[in-house]
XYZ file of C-alpha atoms in Angstrom:
638
model
C -7.038 93.067 -8.246
C -5.599 96.860 -7.891
C -1.831 97.464 -7.674
C -0.283 98.405 -5.421
C 2.578 100.973 -6.220
C 5.761 100.669 -3.885
C 8.178 104.284 -3.866
C 11.708 104.145 -2.735
C 12.888 104.804 0.521
C 17.139 105.466 1.352
C 17.718 102.375 0.086
C 14.551 100.235 1.056
C 12.135 99.504 -1.357
C 8.097 100.373 0.996
C 4.332 100.308 -0.840
C 3.227 103.826 -0.606
C 0.500 103.612 2.094
C 3.179 102.130 4.587
C 5.397 105.088 3.507
C 2.964 107.112 4.257
C 2.354 106.438 7.805
C 5.169 105.753 8.526
C 5.584 109.932 7.748
C 2.551 110.823 9.664
C 4.709 108.729 12.527
C 7.207 110.162 11.913
C 6.327 113.606 11.972
C 3.952 112.549 15.634
C 6.953 112.093 16.923
C 8.838 115.191 16.312
C 5.747 117.211 17.436
C 5.530 114.958 20.894
C 9.636 115.710 20.775
C 9.273 119.724 19.999
C 6.557 119.779 22.789
C 8.678 118.306 25.652
C 11.331 120.173 25.059
C 9.298 123.781 24.796
C 7.062 122.059 28.464
C 11.016 121.605 29.763
C 13.185 124.751 29.304
C 11.565 128.070 28.544
C 8.889 127.713 28.807
C 7.925 126.811 31.644
C 6.608 128.933 34.154
C 8.724 130.776 36.582
C 7.004 128.802 39.629
C 6.938 125.663 38.365
C 11.077 126.529 37.271
C 11.788 127.953 40.256
C 9.580 127.671 42.825
C 7.452 123.809 43.029
C 10.475 122.266 40.636
C 11.007 118.732 39.296
C 14.684 118.860 38.740
C 16.950 117.482 41.319
C 19.547 120.230 40.662
C 17.454 122.972 41.194
C 16.040 121.508 44.677
C 19.707 120.610 46.057
C 19.921 124.247 45.700
C 16.862 125.114 47.397
C 17.165 122.743 50.416
C 21.280 124.002 50.721
C 19.299 128.127 51.092
C 16.983 127.023 52.442
C 19.153 124.751 55.087
C 22.181 126.877 55.063
C 19.499 130.226 56.320
C 18.523 127.652 59.551
C 22.001 126.710 60.379
C 22.332 130.689 60.939
C 19.166 131.510 62.333
C 20.497 128.315 65.000
C 24.107 129.585 65.487
C 22.264 132.956 66.179
C 20.012 130.952 68.620
C 23.639 130.216 70.600
C 25.437 132.977 70.462
C 22.734 134.427 72.992
C 23.227 131.044 75.199
C 27.238 132.429 74.912
C 26.626 135.534 75.559
C 23.867 134.552 79.504
C 26.295 132.697 80.321
C 29.610 133.957 79.676
C 28.263 136.966 81.318
C 25.578 135.637 83.881
C 23.228 137.730 85.210
C 24.443 140.746 82.784
C 21.860 143.198 80.389
C 22.358 143.666 76.689
C 21.017 145.196 74.033
C 20.322 142.106 71.763
C 18.808 139.964 74.080
C 15.969 142.613 73.830
C 15.163 140.969 70.977
C 13.945 137.667 72.737
C 10.755 140.410 74.217
C 10.260 141.036 78.028
C 8.415 137.679 77.664
C 11.784 136.390 77.218
C 14.821 138.261 78.575
C 12.914 141.616 81.076
C 15.844 144.873 80.728
C 18.350 142.756 78.382
C 18.871 139.236 80.761
C 17.429 136.896 79.511
C 15.396 134.046 81.853
C 16.146 130.469 83.107
C 13.666 129.401 81.252
C 14.553 131.099 78.289
C 18.151 129.962 78.320
C 15.759 126.521 78.267
C 13.594 127.783 75.016
C 17.106 128.382 72.922
C 19.002 125.223 74.633
C 15.761 123.419 72.624
C 15.005 124.751 69.505
C 19.619 125.546 68.618
C 20.273 121.846 69.377
C 16.776 121.110 67.008
C 17.543 123.467 64.128
C 20.170 122.799 64.060
C 20.167 119.251 63.227
C 17.110 118.588 61.803
C 17.253 122.154 60.055
C 20.455 122.168 59.152
C 22.993 119.313 58.774
C 20.958 116.750 57.725
C 18.918 118.570 55.044
C 22.766 120.242 53.139
C 24.257 117.262 53.947
C 21.427 114.810 52.792
C 19.093 116.930 50.361
C 21.422 119.984 49.241
C 24.752 117.949 48.408
C 22.190 114.258 48.205
C 20.095 115.939 45.408
C 22.236 118.149 43.338
C 25.122 114.952 42.672
C 24.152 111.405 43.272
C 22.324 112.118 39.783
C 25.433 113.776 38.258
C 27.350 111.495 39.513
C 25.852 108.310 38.921
C 24.576 109.234 35.299
C 21.277 109.186 35.581
C 19.296 112.393 34.421
C 17.546 112.785 37.368
C 15.751 111.506 40.643
C 13.594 108.412 39.887
C 10.598 110.230 40.576
C 11.239 114.302 40.582
C 7.507 114.826 42.006
C 8.123 112.527 44.649
C 11.971 114.968 45.438
C 8.941 117.703 44.159
C 7.291 117.140 47.602
C 9.749 116.259 49.565
C 11.896 119.576 50.037
C 7.827 120.756 50.548
C 7.290 118.958 53.464
C 10.619 120.471 54.829
C 10.216 123.912 54.650
C 7.266 124.407 56.278
C 8.510 122.142 58.857
C 10.805 124.463 59.444
C 8.453 128.025 59.746
C 6.284 125.572 61.952
C 9.458 125.153 64.613
C 10.076 129.049 64.134
C 6.596 130.141 64.196
C 6.427 128.792 67.575
C 8.310 131.643 69.184
C 5.547 133.471 69.193
C 2.722 130.495 71.041
C 1.168 131.310 73.811
C 3.854 131.168 76.628
C 6.763 130.691 74.587
C 8.671 127.979 71.891
C 10.136 123.758 72.936
C 11.430 124.301 76.084
C 12.168 120.308 77.173
C 15.373 120.594 75.025
C 16.465 118.822 71.545
C 14.885 115.031 72.728
C 12.245 116.308 74.404
C 11.705 113.975 77.520
C 8.614 113.333 78.682
C 6.874 113.871 81.473
C 8.190 117.403 81.152
C 7.153 117.915 77.545
C 3.356 116.734 77.864
C 2.737 118.701 80.542
C 5.169 121.517 78.203
C 3.446 124.873 76.492
C 1.722 125.096 73.816
C 5.462 125.845 71.808
C 5.893 121.929 72.293
C 2.402 121.255 69.626
C 3.867 123.228 67.213
C 7.681 120.640 67.579
C 5.929 117.961 67.313
C 3.933 118.551 64.329
C 7.353 119.975 62.568
C 8.507 117.045 63.330
C 6.160 115.606 61.552
C 6.337 117.068 58.686
C 10.298 117.183 59.013
C 10.812 113.523 59.043
C 7.832 113.168 56.255
C 10.033 114.920 53.633
C 12.744 112.301 54.953
C 11.494 109.624 54.700
C 10.607 110.342 50.845
C 13.681 112.163 50.409
C 14.981 108.650 51.401
C 13.250 106.628 49.159
C 13.930 108.233 46.463
C 17.596 108.430 46.600
C 17.627 104.660 46.904
C 15.233 103.928 43.556
C 17.830 106.333 42.526
C 20.822 104.595 43.271
C 19.952 101.566 42.544
C 17.945 102.057 38.989
C 19.443 104.585 37.380
C 23.130 104.292 37.306
C 25.047 104.250 34.203
C 25.824 101.271 31.737
C 28.423 100.110 32.667
C 28.436 101.853 36.839
C 28.607 98.640 39.452
C 28.654 99.422 42.474
C 32.769 99.051 43.334
C 33.343 102.255 40.993
C 30.498 104.392 42.715
C 31.942 107.874 43.442
C 32.774 107.067 47.493
C 30.607 110.029 47.942
C 27.276 107.719 46.060
C 27.548 104.820 48.928
C 28.503 107.284 51.746
C 24.778 108.502 50.407
C 23.373 104.873 50.177
C 23.495 104.056 52.838
C 22.600 107.878 54.305
C 18.849 107.009 53.197
C 18.743 103.701 53.943
C 18.991 105.031 57.674
C 16.296 107.042 57.052
C 14.382 105.186 55.419
C 14.347 102.434 58.885
C 14.830 104.259 61.514
C 12.451 107.703 61.235
C 9.352 105.793 61.275
C 9.199 105.255 64.676
C 10.047 108.423 65.796
C 7.298 109.842 63.858
C 4.903 107.541 65.500
C 6.839 108.784 68.321
C 5.879 112.249 67.960
C 1.855 111.575 66.829
C 1.579 109.366 69.802
C 2.853 112.194 72.328
C 0.753 114.673 70.182
C -1.722 112.145 71.402
C -0.481 113.027 75.193
C -0.871 116.426 74.560
C -4.809 117.186 73.128
C -6.714 114.395 73.080
C -5.760 113.212 76.801
C -3.556 109.484 76.319
C -1.247 108.735 78.243
C 1.167 106.641 76.580
C 4.125 107.955 78.211
C 2.716 109.746 81.005
C 2.926 108.196 84.089
C 1.183 107.602 86.976
C 1.067 109.666 90.000
C 1.749 112.520 88.234
C 0.945 115.943 90.141
C 2.168 118.968 88.321
C 1.662 122.116 90.926
C 0.234 120.618 94.090
C -2.481 118.936 91.806
C -2.386 115.213 90.381
C -2.885 114.996 86.254
C -6.244 112.860 85.554
C -5.142 111.600 82.687
C -1.883 110.104 83.803
C -1.916 106.457 83.856
C -0.172 103.439 83.079
C 1.939 105.161 80.550
C 5.988 104.892 79.956
C 8.532 107.532 79.811
C 11.159 105.681 79.116
C 9.481 104.593 75.918
C 10.245 107.947 74.038
C 12.687 107.936 74.988
C 13.432 104.252 72.997
C 11.736 105.539 69.983
C 13.882 108.893 70.191
C 17.301 107.128 70.326
C 17.021 104.181 67.913
C 16.406 107.751 65.802
C 19.205 109.541 66.953
C 21.821 107.274 67.140
C 21.433 106.384 63.233
C 20.855 109.583 63.158
C 24.919 110.969 64.163
C 25.707 108.522 61.384
C 22.572 110.858 58.850
C 24.750 113.545 60.122
C 28.726 112.228 59.481
C 29.058 109.687 56.849
C 27.979 112.727 53.836
C 30.396 114.813 55.590
C 32.658 111.076 54.983
C 32.020 111.253 51.888
C 32.402 114.320 50.794
C 36.376 114.771 52.409
C 36.647 111.680 51.076
C 35.829 112.678 46.805
C 37.711 115.796 47.965
C 41.155 114.130 49.845
C 41.124 112.260 46.213
C 40.769 114.529 44.054
C 43.920 117.213 45.449
C 46.451 114.299 46.648
C 46.661 113.110 43.298
C 45.740 109.315 44.053
C 42.943 106.765 44.538
C 41.681 106.316 47.599
C 44.181 103.748 49.422
C 41.142 101.352 50.573
C 37.932 101.364 48.880
C 37.384 99.052 49.846
C 37.835 98.498 53.126
C 35.639 101.575 53.845
C 32.621 101.237 51.360
C 32.470 97.626 53.084
C 33.105 99.863 57.006
C 30.619 102.394 56.327
C 28.003 99.227 54.634
C 28.858 97.776 58.805
C 28.436 101.186 59.878
C 25.024 101.968 59.108
C 23.904 98.306 60.279
C 25.482 98.202 63.408
C 23.821 101.879 64.310
C 20.878 99.786 65.077
C 21.742 97.999 67.660
C 23.729 101.388 70.161
C 20.979 103.493 70.352
C 20.722 102.251 74.891
C 24.002 103.504 75.556
C 22.080 107.673 76.090
C 20.662 105.481 78.255
C 22.866 103.757 81.587
C 20.801 106.333 83.602
C 17.378 104.988 83.506
C 17.962 101.169 85.020
C 18.123 98.839 82.495
C 20.239 96.797 84.684
C 23.511 94.877 83.582
C 23.484 92.177 81.287
C 21.374 94.673 78.724
C 24.427 97.470 79.661
C 27.448 95.153 79.656
C 25.398 94.396 75.769
C 25.080 98.222 74.848
C 28.507 98.419 76.158
C 29.750 95.758 73.213
C 27.973 97.411 69.930
C 28.758 100.908 71.460
C 33.441 99.909 71.067
C 32.758 97.675 67.682
C 30.706 100.657 66.132
C 33.849 102.564 66.958
C 35.591 99.830 63.983
C 34.252 100.825 61.219
C 34.937 104.752 61.950
C 38.917 103.757 62.432
C 38.199 101.722 59.459
C 37.044 105.262 56.841
C 39.037 107.392 59.161
C 42.553 105.761 59.126
C 42.184 105.219 55.045
C 41.821 108.918 54.562
C 44.869 109.888 56.033
C 46.205 106.657 54.133
C 45.814 108.778 50.676
C 47.691 111.514 52.377
C 51.043 109.667 51.957
C 52.402 110.357 49.039
C 50.663 112.405 47.602
C 51.318 115.635 45.980
C 48.616 117.619 47.423
C 47.507 120.814 46.347
C 46.243 123.448 49.666
C 42.957 124.687 48.267
C 40.378 125.651 50.244
C 37.970 122.937 49.978
C 41.276 120.538 50.764
C 41.698 122.897 53.911
C 38.350 121.888 54.707
C 38.617 118.195 54.453
C 41.908 118.002 56.171
C 40.554 119.334 59.043
C 38.197 117.545 59.474
C 39.740 114.767 59.798
C 41.175 115.212 63.353
C 38.324 117.431 65.249
C 36.310 113.929 63.821
C 38.897 111.477 65.455
C 38.949 113.816 68.224
C 35.000 113.525 69.353
C 35.006 110.281 68.420
C 37.591 109.208 71.093
C 36.390 111.512 73.418
C 32.926 109.536 72.737
C 34.064 106.192 74.345
C 34.055 106.664 77.635
C 30.680 107.834 76.943
C 30.342 104.122 76.149
C 30.939 102.510 78.838
C 28.186 102.732 81.920
C 30.946 103.618 84.185
C 32.407 105.888 83.105
C 29.142 107.753 81.614
C 27.740 107.711 85.040
C 29.139 110.328 85.610
C 29.889 111.863 82.435
C 26.217 112.127 81.857
C 24.397 115.120 81.007
C 26.998 117.538 81.578
C 29.520 119.328 79.228
C 31.465 116.033 78.720
C 29.066 115.443 76.188
C 28.385 118.408 74.906
C 31.983 118.646 73.925
C 31.874 115.292 72.253
C 29.033 115.378 70.090
C 29.642 119.051 68.403
C 33.435 117.728 68.147
C 31.621 115.228 65.401
C 28.576 117.776 64.301
C 30.684 121.095 64.452
C 34.163 120.898 63.718
C 34.256 117.592 62.490
C 30.508 117.596 60.416
C 30.666 121.226 59.764
C 33.741 121.760 58.264
C 32.585 118.448 55.092
C 29.548 120.991 54.435
C 32.557 123.610 54.025
C 34.078 121.707 51.787
C 31.593 120.063 50.003
C 30.724 124.034 49.623
C 33.285 125.754 47.819
C 34.367 122.243 46.132
C 31.180 122.223 44.511
C 30.465 125.553 44.096
C 31.818 126.120 40.347
C 30.125 122.984 39.742
C 26.762 124.720 40.311
C 27.157 128.175 39.323
C 30.632 128.445 36.541
C 32.027 130.648 39.489
C 35.011 129.303 42.053
C 35.061 130.721 45.162
C 37.042 133.640 46.274
C 40.260 131.202 47.149
C 42.232 134.112 49.422
C 38.719 134.508 52.113
C 38.031 130.748 52.076
C 41.232 130.394 53.486
C 40.395 133.681 55.801
C 36.804 131.445 56.034
C 38.867 128.480 57.299
C 42.044 129.771 59.923
C 40.077 131.908 62.022
C 36.793 129.103 62.407
C 39.433 126.262 62.841
C 40.884 128.632 65.881
C 37.703 129.511 67.734
C 35.780 126.376 67.388
C 38.483 124.476 68.963
C 38.334 127.842 71.504
C 34.660 126.873 72.274
C 34.768 122.461 72.100
C 37.863 121.625 73.554
C 37.553 123.451 77.487
C 33.859 121.802 77.439
C 35.579 118.430 77.811
C 37.445 120.083 81.410
C 34.203 121.171 82.454
C 32.208 118.513 82.523
C 35.083 116.236 83.409
C 34.369 118.717 86.717
C 30.490 117.393 86.810
C 29.989 121.275 85.256
C 25.727 119.869 84.236
C 24.640 121.039 80.407
C 21.403 122.165 81.339
C 22.770 124.965 83.861
C 21.493 128.430 82.160
C 24.617 130.610 84.534
C 26.792 128.158 83.267
C 27.260 126.086 86.765
C 28.527 129.861 89.126
C 25.656 129.306 91.611
C 27.387 125.451 92.719
C 30.383 125.519 95.073
C 32.509 122.292 92.280
C 31.417 124.360 88.860
C 31.601 128.059 90.137
C 35.846 128.134 89.402
C 35.950 126.157 85.720
C 32.790 128.230 85.124
C 34.581 131.700 85.569
C 37.762 130.695 83.855
C 35.853 128.369 80.858
C 32.764 130.079 79.899
C 34.285 134.089 79.162
C 36.679 132.329 76.875
C 34.133 130.223 75.025
C 31.483 132.886 74.039
C 34.728 135.388 73.304
C 35.591 132.335 70.976
C 31.444 132.357 69.751
C 31.647 135.353 69.099
C 34.733 135.215 66.925
C 33.215 132.541 65.229
C 30.154 134.040 64.536
C 32.949 136.823 62.874
C 35.160 134.734 60.016
C 30.888 132.897 58.495
C 31.281 137.221 57.778
C 34.149 136.388 54.798
C 31.852 133.566 53.871
C 28.449 135.268 53.233
C 30.289 137.626 50.992
C 32.193 135.262 49.070
C 29.821 133.027 49.106
C 26.321 136.000 47.745
C 29.366 137.764 45.920
C 29.737 134.785 43.390
C 26.168 132.729 43.032
C 24.029 137.092 41.931
C 27.273 137.922 39.809
C 26.734 133.408 38.156
C 22.561 134.050 38.841
C 22.893 137.119 36.116
C 25.592 136.045 33.832
C 29.236 136.057 34.473
C 30.847 132.771 34.224
C 34.670 132.634 34.658
C 36.557 133.228 32.016
C 38.961 129.893 31.014
C 38.119 128.117 34.092
C 35.982 125.008 32.450
C 33.145 122.225 33.374
C 36.401 120.329 35.375
C 38.462 123.472 37.420
C 40.117 120.193 39.539
C 40.663 118.077 36.990
C 38.714 115.082 38.742
C 37.323 111.654 37.369
C 34.132 111.161 38.321
C 30.572 111.482 36.168
C 29.351 114.872 37.916
C 32.816 116.841 36.560
C 33.796 114.380 33.645
C 30.806 114.293 31.453
C 28.801 117.509 31.359
C 28.810 121.022 31.516
C 29.768 123.120 34.740
C 26.335 124.498 35.912
C 25.160 121.049 34.565
C 21.915 121.243 31.190
C 18.353 121.845 32.818
C 16.493 117.998 33.034
C 18.665 116.026 32.197
C 21.722 117.080 32.818
C 23.727 115.024 30.204
C 23.857 115.562 26.236
C 24.413 112.440 25.932
C 24.105 109.740 28.859
C 27.129 108.714 29.549
C 29.524 104.637 29.659
C 30.999 103.615 32.573
C 35.033 101.989 31.960
C 36.710 102.058 35.323
C 37.094 103.174 38.949
C 36.061 106.318 39.827
C 39.553 108.093 40.778
C 41.927 107.067 37.863
C 44.392 109.222 39.521
C 48.317 109.028 37.974
C 47.571 105.966 36.592
C 51.077 103.498 36.343
C 51.360 103.751 32.661
C 49.714 106.695 31.644
C 50.787 109.493 30.516
C 47.267 111.284 31.314
C 47.011 112.650 34.650
C 43.438 111.870 35.407
C 41.501 109.686 33.847
C 37.882 110.672 33.715
C 35.219 107.345 34.099
C 33.054 107.908 30.822
C 36.782 108.105 28.363
C 36.763 104.870 27.110
C 38.735 101.627 26.735
C 41.099 100.042 24.155
C 38.688 96.576 25.086
C 34.725 96.252 25.154
C 33.106 97.918 27.921
C 32.156 96.193 30.317
C 28.068 94.998 32.059
C 26.352 97.627 35.103
C 23.414 98.331 35.360
C 20.838 100.547 33.545
C 17.173 100.800 32.217
C 18.028 104.200 30.369
C 19.199 104.186 26.835
C 22.988 104.833 26.315
C 21.018 106.853 23.253
C 19.023 109.174 25.872
C 19.406 112.791 24.619
C 18.762 115.682 26.443
C 17.028 118.808 26.014
C 18.736 121.886 26.361
C 17.789 125.803 28.307
C 18.662 128.547 27.067
């Protein structure tokens, strides 16, 4: 019998052949790790790192830049509309950019005004705010705030962006379609949208791309938040921003499929001769439409608003999450009523699916159904009031720091409050009959979305810019940007309430100058509102310069000396547990373990003003949800 030689490895004895096998396996693992590090690091081709990246942070930056450019373009369309409304029928040199077919001699035609209105609404909502709020802020911050190394499905995340960007390009390309772009409003009501010019087909195809992008992203967010949260991070230890993104993802996942189906059905009506939305006996230009019959235009309205009302909360919930983070950090105290805010957010998401028909009181739905939707509309105001009240009360007794992000966050509170209060009459059928489709609706919605949501987005950009770049935006120019924007944006939208109460319709290309009941108030308010719109455009110049100057400087490697990884002295994981900017793939050198809630500021009995979530306690850490080992090590990118 042959003897097996033994050797000593550390404090243990092993047979020589087994030790040799273990050595070979160790060398293989080391080689695999070296290859993986090269793959995850700087050896990736440029197109894989910066174009088709699977890193959630870079995808968030892609979403952010793209959405800001679309927002600027949509805003410029609004400026053209305001020039026409302020001085109807006058020639403007800038109008000539639209071409002789839309603005002969620089005078905007009515059908071109409709095109600008339809595309302004579409671009600002579907191409601007939603991708910025969810695609940019959500992608960049959620994995960092929950201690995850990346999104659950990185390649799906990449595909999500590459559905969004081509969808946006298709939308913009529709301007060059024969007959111009979509001109049936951002709601695209049939039958007008079915018989509209070719640009409406492009609009529908672009919407299919955009909806697919949102569906892929929402699935990714839900799985990531549930499965990849750090050890010890229970649901009630989430930053409020994560709760807001979590509920938003469910809204996108459940509300967008009906609109995608509706877009496909309208496409079939336009190009395949079907009649899903075309009623019988439809006559166009004196001729009966051959394929019309048996369809129902109201079916589109139900499918559209079943998405579009939850869409309002898709816009506002991420902004609320951003504002909550900034208020907690800059008052140096926890959020008041954190659990109430979380439960209100969940209830808000649930209720948003049973209020859609308050947009349809004029369709003859009947008093019983109207009463139901009036009731649900009043109920859904309650969770919004809870969240807003908690944010107001959080300011009480705080050592408030009035930096630029805090000023935008503070302005969000009364602006969203005005938007919410003015929405209550629209939820009552008796009042809505008078106010429906007037400028009152425009004023209400824009107070929620413009000085509301967009101010929240600006607050987030100023607050997390050091996280992404290692540089702070200039505070002086930030405050110039804030104050001029705040004054001008109220000058645009507040007079709309008076116009709406006077009965001025929202879709008149001359602002109502041709109607006796609207002429006087239109002449008094529209020039002032248009001047404020031009002032709002000028207010964005300091922001654009500030943003790109610092972004380019950061890309060239110029970081703020002494800024550190946590310039705001925050407690949440994205600031306290990783570098600024974060590591490439992996985010964290060692995945953090969470020991406490998200807002441990000014804790009684503690010497430190703030305590990060991952700072250990004296007793063992409580258990939370974690499928990833706490010892996972990230790859550093040089």
